[in-house]
């Protein structure tokens, strides 16, 4: 089961072969000054990772690009979307990148979404690290950290996270 939302694809990138679509989106993500185009490209890359095995080369490339966004993009909304895609595609190898964003990003929005993504992914091993966000200067980040810790504690024995069973 995929995500129910389909974003507008004004350049018909979905019609391209996967490798070409990835390259076009990567170029936009890394070079375009328009954050709305970068956001769309992050979403379109996330679609390429959907329903793939974590060892699939396209899944790995997509996950690596999401991490690149977290480390290099200067827009909190774009980084928020990368966090969302990491959680939605269950890119578990990127949990350390989410933790780094949750604790150290300059954007409150990115911190919030990184923490929430860790909760959705049932990143139980990150609970102690998420606790560090309980003293963040932003009330929104502190509230998100407290909420996620409580939720993770409740879900601790409920099994592995599957994107189709997000709630």
XYZ file of C-alpha atoms in Angstrom:
167
model
C 0.000 0.000 0.000
C 1.461 3.350 -1.017
C 0.927 6.851 0.222
C -2.451 8.175 -0.871
C -1.265 11.617 -1.934
C 0.003 12.313 -5.434
C 1.747 15.618 -5.950
C 1.575 17.699 -9.078
C 4.248 16.648 -11.575
C 4.401 19.602 -13.980
C 7.394 18.186 -15.865
C 5.987 14.649 -16.126
C 8.972 13.180 -14.297
C 6.869 10.159 -13.346
C 6.789 9.212 -17.040
C 10.584 8.925 -17.249
C 12.503 5.677 -16.749
C 13.402 5.355 -13.065
C 17.112 6.107 -13.447
C 16.401 9.238 -15.473
C 13.687 10.340 -13.046
C 16.106 9.891 -10.156
C 18.814 11.923 -11.939
C 16.427 14.756 -12.788
C 15.109 14.913 -9.227
C 18.608 14.747 -7.769
C 19.667 17.644 -9.990
C 16.691 19.698 -8.784
C 17.323 18.823 -5.133
C 20.999 19.717 -5.270
C 20.908 22.733 -7.585
C 17.531 24.469 -7.809
C 17.058 27.607 -5.717
C 13.255 27.147 -5.656
C 12.408 25.286 -2.463
C 8.963 24.336 -3.787
C 10.610 22.458 -6.670
C 13.069 20.805 -4.285
C 10.146 19.716 -2.072
C 8.382 18.163 -5.081
C 11.586 16.384 -6.098
C 12.008 14.956 -2.583
C 8.469 13.575 -2.801
C 9.086 12.103 -6.262
C 12.277 10.428 -5.025
C 10.343 8.995 -2.105
C 7.913 7.407 -4.550
C 10.836 5.609 -6.204
C 11.657 3.931 -2.886
C 8.083 2.827 -2.230
C 7.475 -0.905 -1.730
C 11.124 -1.802 -2.350
C 13.407 -4.018 -0.349
C 15.906 -2.021 1.753
C 18.714 -3.719 -0.195
C 17.321 -2.603 -3.568
C 19.786 -0.186 -5.243
C 17.057 2.404 -5.942
C 15.907 2.262 -2.318
C 19.487 2.800 -1.138
C 20.081 5.703 -3.569
C 16.792 7.302 -2.525
C 17.604 6.931 1.168
C 21.077 8.388 0.639
C 19.597 11.383 -1.155
C 17.145 11.970 1.717
C 20.101 12.037 4.092
C 21.888 14.474 1.750
C 18.847 16.764 1.987
C 18.927 16.650 5.790
C 22.606 17.547 5.852
C 22.738 20.106 3.040
C 19.434 21.788 2.220
C 18.915 25.188 3.821
C 15.112 25.051 3.935
C 13.288 23.581 6.925
C 10.202 22.665 4.902
C 12.261 20.663 2.397
C 14.115 18.914 5.229
C 10.778 18.241 6.952
C 9.659 16.442 3.790
C 12.857 14.387 3.716
C 12.170 13.282 7.309
C 8.617 12.370 6.337
C 9.832 10.316 3.377
C 12.425 8.526 5.508
C 9.692 7.471 7.937
C 7.091 6.729 5.278
C 9.471 4.465 3.355
C 10.919 2.974 6.562
C 14.496 3.897 5.661
C 15.914 2.475 8.873
C 19.532 3.035 7.867
C 18.787 6.773 8.108
C 17.730 6.712 11.765
C 21.113 8.227 12.774
C 20.528 11.107 10.318
C 17.081 11.685 11.842
C 18.592 11.744 15.337
C 21.210 14.256 14.189
C 18.488 16.476 12.690
C 16.262 16.084 15.753
C 18.966 17.318 18.075
C 21.023 19.755 16.012
C 19.133 21.200 13.059
C 18.574 24.968 13.115
C 14.964 24.528 11.939
C 12.346 23.845 14.615
C 10.129 22.345 11.911
C 12.852 19.889 10.893
C 13.591 18.952 14.505
C 9.900 18.306 15.129
C 9.479 16.118 12.047
C 12.703 14.209 12.669
C 11.553 13.336 16.197
C 8.071 12.440 15.009
C 9.585 10.268 12.262
C 11.682 8.412 14.824
C 8.484 7.694 16.706
C 6.619 6.508 13.636
C 9.502 4.220 12.717
C 9.500 2.791 16.236
C 13.149 3.677 16.659
C 13.231 2.297 20.202
C 17.021 2.460 20.363
C 16.799 6.246 19.958
C 14.646 6.891 23.063
C 17.585 8.024 25.198
C 18.775 10.339 22.418
C 15.277 11.768 21.941
C 15.302 12.615 25.667
C 17.990 15.190 24.865
C 15.356 17.092 22.865
C 13.208 17.459 25.998
C 15.390 20.435 26.938
C 15.363 22.097 23.501
C 14.658 25.862 23.612
C 11.552 25.336 21.449
C 8.365 24.273 23.231
C 7.261 22.541 20.018
C 10.381 20.383 19.952
C 10.082 19.608 23.678
C 6.421 18.625 23.315
C 7.186 16.435 20.306
C 10.000 14.695 22.178
C 7.771 14.003 25.202
C 4.942 12.745 23.007
C 7.208 10.447 20.985
C 8.900 9.025 24.077
C 5.509 8.203 25.611
C 4.311 6.654 22.366
C 7.460 4.583 21.941
C 7.156 3.317 25.496
C 3.558 2.244 24.787
C 4.501 0.551 21.511
C 7.680 -1.106 22.762
C 6.262 -4.636 22.571
C 3.959 -4.172 19.585
C 6.318 -5.397 16.871
C 8.179 -3.959 13.923
C 7.005 -0.848 12.108
C 5.445 -1.352 8.689
C 4.723 1.798 6.662
C 1.224 0.584 5.745
C 0.421 0.287 9.456
C 1.667 3.731 10.442
C -0.862 4.348 13.220
